[in-house]
mmCIF file of C-alpha atoms in Angstrom:
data_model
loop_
_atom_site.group_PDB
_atom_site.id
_atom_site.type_symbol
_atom_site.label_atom_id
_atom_site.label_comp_id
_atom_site.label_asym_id
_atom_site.label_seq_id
_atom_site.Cartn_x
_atom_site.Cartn_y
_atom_site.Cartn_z
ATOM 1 C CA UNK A 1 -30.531 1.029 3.316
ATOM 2 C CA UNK A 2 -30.396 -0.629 0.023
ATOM 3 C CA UNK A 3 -27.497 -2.041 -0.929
ATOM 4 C CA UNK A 4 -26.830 -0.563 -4.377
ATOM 5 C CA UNK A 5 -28.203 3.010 -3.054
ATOM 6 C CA UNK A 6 -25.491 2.813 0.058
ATOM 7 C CA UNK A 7 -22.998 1.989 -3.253
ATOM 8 C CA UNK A 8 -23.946 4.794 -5.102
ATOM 9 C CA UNK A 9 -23.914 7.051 -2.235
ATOM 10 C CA UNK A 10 -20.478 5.813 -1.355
ATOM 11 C CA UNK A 11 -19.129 6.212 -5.256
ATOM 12 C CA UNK A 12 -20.775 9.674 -5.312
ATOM 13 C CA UNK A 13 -19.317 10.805 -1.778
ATOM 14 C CA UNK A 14 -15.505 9.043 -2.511
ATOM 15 C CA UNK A 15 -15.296 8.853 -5.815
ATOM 16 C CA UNK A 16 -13.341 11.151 -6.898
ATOM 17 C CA UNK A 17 -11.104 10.464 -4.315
ATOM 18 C CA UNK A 18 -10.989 6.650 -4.792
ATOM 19 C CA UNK A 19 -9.467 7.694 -8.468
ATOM 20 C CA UNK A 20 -7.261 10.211 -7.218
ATOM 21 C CA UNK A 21 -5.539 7.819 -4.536
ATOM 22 C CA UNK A 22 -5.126 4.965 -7.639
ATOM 23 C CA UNK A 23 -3.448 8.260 -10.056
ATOM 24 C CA UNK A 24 -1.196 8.819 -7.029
ATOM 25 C CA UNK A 25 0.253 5.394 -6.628
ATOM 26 C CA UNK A 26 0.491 4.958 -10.609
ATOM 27 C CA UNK A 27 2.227 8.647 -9.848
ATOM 28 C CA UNK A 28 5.165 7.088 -7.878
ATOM 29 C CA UNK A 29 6.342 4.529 -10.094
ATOM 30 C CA UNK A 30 6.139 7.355 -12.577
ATOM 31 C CA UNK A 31 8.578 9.441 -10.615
ATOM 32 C CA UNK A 32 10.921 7.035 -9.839
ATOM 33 C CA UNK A 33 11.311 6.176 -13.752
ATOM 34 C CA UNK A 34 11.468 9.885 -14.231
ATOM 35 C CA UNK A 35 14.325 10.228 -11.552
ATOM 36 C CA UNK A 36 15.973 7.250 -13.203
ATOM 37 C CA UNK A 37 15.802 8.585 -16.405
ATOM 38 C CA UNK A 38 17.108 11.981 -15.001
ATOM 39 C CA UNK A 39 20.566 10.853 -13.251
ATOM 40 C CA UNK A 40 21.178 8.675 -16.560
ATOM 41 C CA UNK A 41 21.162 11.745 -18.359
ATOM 42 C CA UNK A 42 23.460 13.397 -16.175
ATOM 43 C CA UNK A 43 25.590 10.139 -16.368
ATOM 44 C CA UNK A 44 25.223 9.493 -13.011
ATOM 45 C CA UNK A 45 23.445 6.737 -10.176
ATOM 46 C CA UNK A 46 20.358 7.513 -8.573
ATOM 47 C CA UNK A 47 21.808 9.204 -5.350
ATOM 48 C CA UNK A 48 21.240 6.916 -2.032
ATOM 49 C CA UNK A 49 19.174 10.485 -0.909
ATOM 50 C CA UNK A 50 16.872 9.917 -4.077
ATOM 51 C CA UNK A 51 16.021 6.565 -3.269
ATOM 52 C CA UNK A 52 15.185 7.710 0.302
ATOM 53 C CA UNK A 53 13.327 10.404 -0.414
ATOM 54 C CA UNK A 54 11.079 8.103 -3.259
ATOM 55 C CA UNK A 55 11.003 5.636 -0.653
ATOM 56 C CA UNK A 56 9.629 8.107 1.675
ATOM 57 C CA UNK A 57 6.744 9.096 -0.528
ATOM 58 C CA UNK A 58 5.911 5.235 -0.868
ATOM 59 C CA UNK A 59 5.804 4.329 2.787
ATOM 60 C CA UNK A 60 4.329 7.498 4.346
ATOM 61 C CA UNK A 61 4.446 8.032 8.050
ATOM 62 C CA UNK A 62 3.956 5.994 10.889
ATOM 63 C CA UNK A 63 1.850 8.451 12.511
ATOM 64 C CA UNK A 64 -0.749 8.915 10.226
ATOM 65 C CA UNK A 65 -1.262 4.930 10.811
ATOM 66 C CA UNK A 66 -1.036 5.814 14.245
ATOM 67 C CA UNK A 67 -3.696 7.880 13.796
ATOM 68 C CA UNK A 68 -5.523 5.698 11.971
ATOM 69 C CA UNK A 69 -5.321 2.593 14.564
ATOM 70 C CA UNK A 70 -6.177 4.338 17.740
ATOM 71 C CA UNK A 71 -8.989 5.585 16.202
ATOM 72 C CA UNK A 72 -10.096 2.062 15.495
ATOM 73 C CA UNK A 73 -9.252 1.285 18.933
ATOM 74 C CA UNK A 74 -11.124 3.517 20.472
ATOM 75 C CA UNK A 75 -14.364 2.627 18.548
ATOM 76 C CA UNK A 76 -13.681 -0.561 19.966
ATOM 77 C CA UNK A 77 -13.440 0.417 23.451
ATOM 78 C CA UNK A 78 -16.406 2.325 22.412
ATOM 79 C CA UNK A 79 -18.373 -0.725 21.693
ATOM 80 C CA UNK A 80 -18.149 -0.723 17.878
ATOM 81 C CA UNK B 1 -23.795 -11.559 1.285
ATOM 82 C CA UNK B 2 -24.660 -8.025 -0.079
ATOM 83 C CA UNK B 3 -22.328 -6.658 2.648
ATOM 84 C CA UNK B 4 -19.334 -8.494 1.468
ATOM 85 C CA UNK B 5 -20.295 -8.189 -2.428
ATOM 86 C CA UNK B 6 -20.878 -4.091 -1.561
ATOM 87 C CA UNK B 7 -17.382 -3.948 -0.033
ATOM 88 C CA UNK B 8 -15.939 -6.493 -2.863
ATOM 89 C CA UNK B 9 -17.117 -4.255 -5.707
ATOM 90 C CA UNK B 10 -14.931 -0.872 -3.703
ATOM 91 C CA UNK B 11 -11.969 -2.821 -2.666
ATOM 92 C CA UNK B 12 -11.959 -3.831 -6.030
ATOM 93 C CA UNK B 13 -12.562 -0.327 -7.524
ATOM 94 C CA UNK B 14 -9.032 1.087 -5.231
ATOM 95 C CA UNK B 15 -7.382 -1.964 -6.523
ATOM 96 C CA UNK B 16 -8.651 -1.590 -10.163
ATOM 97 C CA UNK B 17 -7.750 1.887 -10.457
ATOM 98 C CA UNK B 18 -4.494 1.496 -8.605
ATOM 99 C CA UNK B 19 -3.427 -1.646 -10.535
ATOM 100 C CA UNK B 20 -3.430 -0.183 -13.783
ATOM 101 C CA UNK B 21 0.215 1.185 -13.556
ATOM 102 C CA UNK B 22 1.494 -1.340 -10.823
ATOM 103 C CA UNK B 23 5.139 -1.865 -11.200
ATOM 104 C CA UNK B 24 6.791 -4.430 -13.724
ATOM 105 C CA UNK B 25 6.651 -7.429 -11.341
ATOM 106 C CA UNK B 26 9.907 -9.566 -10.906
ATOM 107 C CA UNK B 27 10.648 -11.827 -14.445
ATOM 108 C CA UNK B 28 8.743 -9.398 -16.571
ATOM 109 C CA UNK B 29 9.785 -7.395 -20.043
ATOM 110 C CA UNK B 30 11.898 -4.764 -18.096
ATOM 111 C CA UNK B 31 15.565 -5.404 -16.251
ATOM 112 C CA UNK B 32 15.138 -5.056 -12.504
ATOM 113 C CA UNK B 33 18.385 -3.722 -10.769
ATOM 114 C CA UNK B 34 17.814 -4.228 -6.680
ATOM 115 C CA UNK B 35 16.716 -1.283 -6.386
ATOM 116 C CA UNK B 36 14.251 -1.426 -8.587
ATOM 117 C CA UNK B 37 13.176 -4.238 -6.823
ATOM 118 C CA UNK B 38 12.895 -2.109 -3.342
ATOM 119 C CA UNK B 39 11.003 0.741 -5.430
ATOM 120 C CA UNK B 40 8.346 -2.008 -6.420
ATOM 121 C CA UNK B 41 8.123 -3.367 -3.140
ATOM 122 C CA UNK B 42 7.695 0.506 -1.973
ATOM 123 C CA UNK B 43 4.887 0.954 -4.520
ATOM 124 C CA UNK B 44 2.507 -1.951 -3.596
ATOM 125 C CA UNK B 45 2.953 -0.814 0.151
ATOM 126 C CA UNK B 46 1.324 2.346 -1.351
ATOM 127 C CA UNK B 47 -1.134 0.528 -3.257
ATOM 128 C CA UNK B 48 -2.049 -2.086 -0.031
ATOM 129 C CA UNK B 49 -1.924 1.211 1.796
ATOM 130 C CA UNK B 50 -4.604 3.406 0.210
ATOM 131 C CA UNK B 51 -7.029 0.389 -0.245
ATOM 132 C CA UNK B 52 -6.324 0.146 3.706
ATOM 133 C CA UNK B 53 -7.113 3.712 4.060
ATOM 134 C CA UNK B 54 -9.885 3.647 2.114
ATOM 135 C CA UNK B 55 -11.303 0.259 3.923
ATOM 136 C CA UNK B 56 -10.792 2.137 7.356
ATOM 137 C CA UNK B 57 -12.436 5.365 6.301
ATOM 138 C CA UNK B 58 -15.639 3.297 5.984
ATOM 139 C CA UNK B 59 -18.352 3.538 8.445
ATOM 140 C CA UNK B 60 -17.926 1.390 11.376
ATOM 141 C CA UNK B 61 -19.761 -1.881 11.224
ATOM 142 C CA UNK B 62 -21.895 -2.902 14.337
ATOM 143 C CA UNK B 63 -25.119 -4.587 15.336
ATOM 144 C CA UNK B 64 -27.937 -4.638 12.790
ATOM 145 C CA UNK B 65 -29.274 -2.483 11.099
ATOM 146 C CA UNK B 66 -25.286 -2.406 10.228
ATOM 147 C CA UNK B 67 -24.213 -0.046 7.188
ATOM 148 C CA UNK B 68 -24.357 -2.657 4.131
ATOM 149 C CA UNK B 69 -20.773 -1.066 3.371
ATOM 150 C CA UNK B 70 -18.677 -1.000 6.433
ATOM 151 C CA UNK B 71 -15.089 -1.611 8.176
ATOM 152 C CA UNK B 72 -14.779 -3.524 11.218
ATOM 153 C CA UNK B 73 -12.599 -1.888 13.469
ATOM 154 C CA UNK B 74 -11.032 -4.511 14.634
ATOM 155 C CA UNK B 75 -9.676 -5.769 10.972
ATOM 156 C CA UNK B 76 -8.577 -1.871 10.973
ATOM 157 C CA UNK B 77 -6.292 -2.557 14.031
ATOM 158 C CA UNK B 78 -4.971 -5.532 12.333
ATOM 159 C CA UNK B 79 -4.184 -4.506 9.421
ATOM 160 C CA UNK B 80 -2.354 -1.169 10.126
ATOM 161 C CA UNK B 81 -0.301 -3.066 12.691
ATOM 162 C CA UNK B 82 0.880 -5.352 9.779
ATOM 163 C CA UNK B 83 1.475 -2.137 7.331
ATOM 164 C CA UNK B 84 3.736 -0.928 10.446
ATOM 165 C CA UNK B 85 5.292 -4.186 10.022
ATOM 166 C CA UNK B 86 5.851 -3.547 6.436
ATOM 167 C CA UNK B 87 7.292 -0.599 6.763
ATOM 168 C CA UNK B 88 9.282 -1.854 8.702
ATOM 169 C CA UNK B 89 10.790 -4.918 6.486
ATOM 170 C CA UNK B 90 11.314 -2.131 3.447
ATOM 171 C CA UNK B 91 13.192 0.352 5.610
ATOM 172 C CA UNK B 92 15.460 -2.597 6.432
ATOM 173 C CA UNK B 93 15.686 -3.743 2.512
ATOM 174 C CA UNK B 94 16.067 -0.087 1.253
ATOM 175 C CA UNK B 95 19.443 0.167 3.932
ATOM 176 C CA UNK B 96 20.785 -2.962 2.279
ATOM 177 C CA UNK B 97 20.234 -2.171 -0.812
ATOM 178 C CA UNK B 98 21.260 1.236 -0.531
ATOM 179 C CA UNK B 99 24.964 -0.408 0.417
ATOM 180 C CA UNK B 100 25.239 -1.422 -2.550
ATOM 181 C CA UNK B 101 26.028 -0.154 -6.254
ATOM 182 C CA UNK B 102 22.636 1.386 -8.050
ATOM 183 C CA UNK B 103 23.182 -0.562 -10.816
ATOM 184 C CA UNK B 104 23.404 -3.506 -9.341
ATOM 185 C CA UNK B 105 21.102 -6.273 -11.101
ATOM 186 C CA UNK B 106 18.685 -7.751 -8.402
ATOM 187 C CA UNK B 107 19.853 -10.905 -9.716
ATOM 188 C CA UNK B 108 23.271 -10.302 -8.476
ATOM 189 C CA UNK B 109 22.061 -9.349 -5.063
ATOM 190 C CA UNK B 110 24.296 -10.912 -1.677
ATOM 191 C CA UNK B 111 21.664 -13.543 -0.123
ATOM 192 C CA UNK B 112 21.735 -11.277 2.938
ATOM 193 C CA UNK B 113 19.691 -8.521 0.795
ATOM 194 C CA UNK B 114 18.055 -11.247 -0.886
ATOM 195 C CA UNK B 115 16.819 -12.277 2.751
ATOM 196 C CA UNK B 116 15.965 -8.447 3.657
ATOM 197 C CA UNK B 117 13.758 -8.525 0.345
ATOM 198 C CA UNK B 118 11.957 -10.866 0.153
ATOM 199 C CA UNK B 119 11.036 -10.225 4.181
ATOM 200 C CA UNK B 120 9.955 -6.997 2.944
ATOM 201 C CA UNK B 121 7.527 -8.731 0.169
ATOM 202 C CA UNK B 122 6.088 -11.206 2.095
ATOM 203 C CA UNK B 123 5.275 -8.261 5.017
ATOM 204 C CA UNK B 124 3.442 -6.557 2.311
ATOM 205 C CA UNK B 125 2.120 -9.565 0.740
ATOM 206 C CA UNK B 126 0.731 -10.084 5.109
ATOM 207 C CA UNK B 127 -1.264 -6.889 4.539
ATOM 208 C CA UNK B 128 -2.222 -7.243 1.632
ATOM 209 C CA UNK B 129 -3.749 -10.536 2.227
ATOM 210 C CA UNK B 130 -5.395 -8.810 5.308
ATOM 211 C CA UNK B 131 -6.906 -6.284 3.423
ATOM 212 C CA UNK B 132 -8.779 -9.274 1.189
ATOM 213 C CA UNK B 133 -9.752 -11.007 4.446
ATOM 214 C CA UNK B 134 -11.750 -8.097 5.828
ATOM 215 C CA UNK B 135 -13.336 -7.406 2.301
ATOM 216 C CA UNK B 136 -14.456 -11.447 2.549
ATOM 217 C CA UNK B 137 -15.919 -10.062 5.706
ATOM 218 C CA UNK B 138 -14.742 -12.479 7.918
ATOM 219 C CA UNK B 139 -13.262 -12.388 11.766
ATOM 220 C CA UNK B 140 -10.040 -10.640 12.067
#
């Protein structure tokens, strides 16, 4: 396939996607400035659960990489 | 060559689109308490993340006629491994930091956070670096 049609068909098929995953990372930093901003006004810290839970968002789970890898290993076994 | 400039031009596109609101790096305009510092490290996991994501949800690559735009499985492997890594190093840094005040500048952090940190940064940094090297194409 040409190279700049497999592009375009990539772009077309992911997309909107592409820019939705960049809004949600520019999302967290966002909220975290937001929840900063929040337990100032209530002239208090960022609570250690806060911070856990933001941290959660950032890191996601282990499983979905899980997921992800033994995929990948399988469509090695596979030959891939 | 049009392989690797085909998957250049979309790793490039995640990290375009994702690097326009990165996090104040370390030294810049804004004060960076250590938590702050965690919270950055958290968000480029994110970032090195999706672009990972993004890499893997590619078509496999395999013996011609290959798709010009493709993710070798084997990269896939190594790469999430080292994100596992990651998350690792920032669960460890987040617990340290969590220890201590919330205002605490990351300047004034005890060299045993430090340490946790900048373990944490360099893990990502691994992945990160990953994610170029299977963009360049190359063997994992």
């Amino acid at each position: 396939m040409n190279t700049a049609l497999a592009i375009t068909t990539f772009l077309l098929t992911n997309g909107p996607s592409l820019i939705q995953a960049g809004m949600d990372v520019a999302a967290l930093w966002d909220e975290y400035a937001a929840l900063g901003k929040k337990a100032s006004a209530e002239g208090r810290d960022l609570s250690a659960e806060e911070f856990h839970s933001f941290m959660d968002k950032c890191l996601g789970t282990d499983e979905s990489l899980d997921g992800i890898i033994a995929k990948a290993k399988a469509d090695i076994a596979a030959g891939a | 060559m049009k392989r690797i400039m085909a998957l250049a031009v979309i790793v490039g596109l995640v990290f375009g689109i994702a690097g326009c609101r990165l996090p104040p790096l370390a030294g810049e305009t804004l004060p960076q308490t250590a938590r702050q510092a965690v919270a950055a490290v958290g968000v480029s996991y994110a970032t090195v993340r999706t672009a990972f994501e993004t890499y893997a949800d590619l078509p496999r690559c395999g013996p011609p006629p290959a798709p010009p735009v493709c993710s070798d499985p084997r990269w896939v492997v190594k790469i999430g491994e080292n994100l596992k890594a990651a998350r690792v190093s920032i669960r460890l840094a987040e617990s340290a930091v969590s220890l201590l005040p919330e205002a605490t500048p990351a300047a004034a952090m005890p060299p045993e956070t430090v340490k946790a940190l900048n373990a944490a940064k360099e893990a990502v940094s691994g992945a990160e670096n990953s994610v170029s090297a299977a963009k360049s194409g190359g063997a994992p």
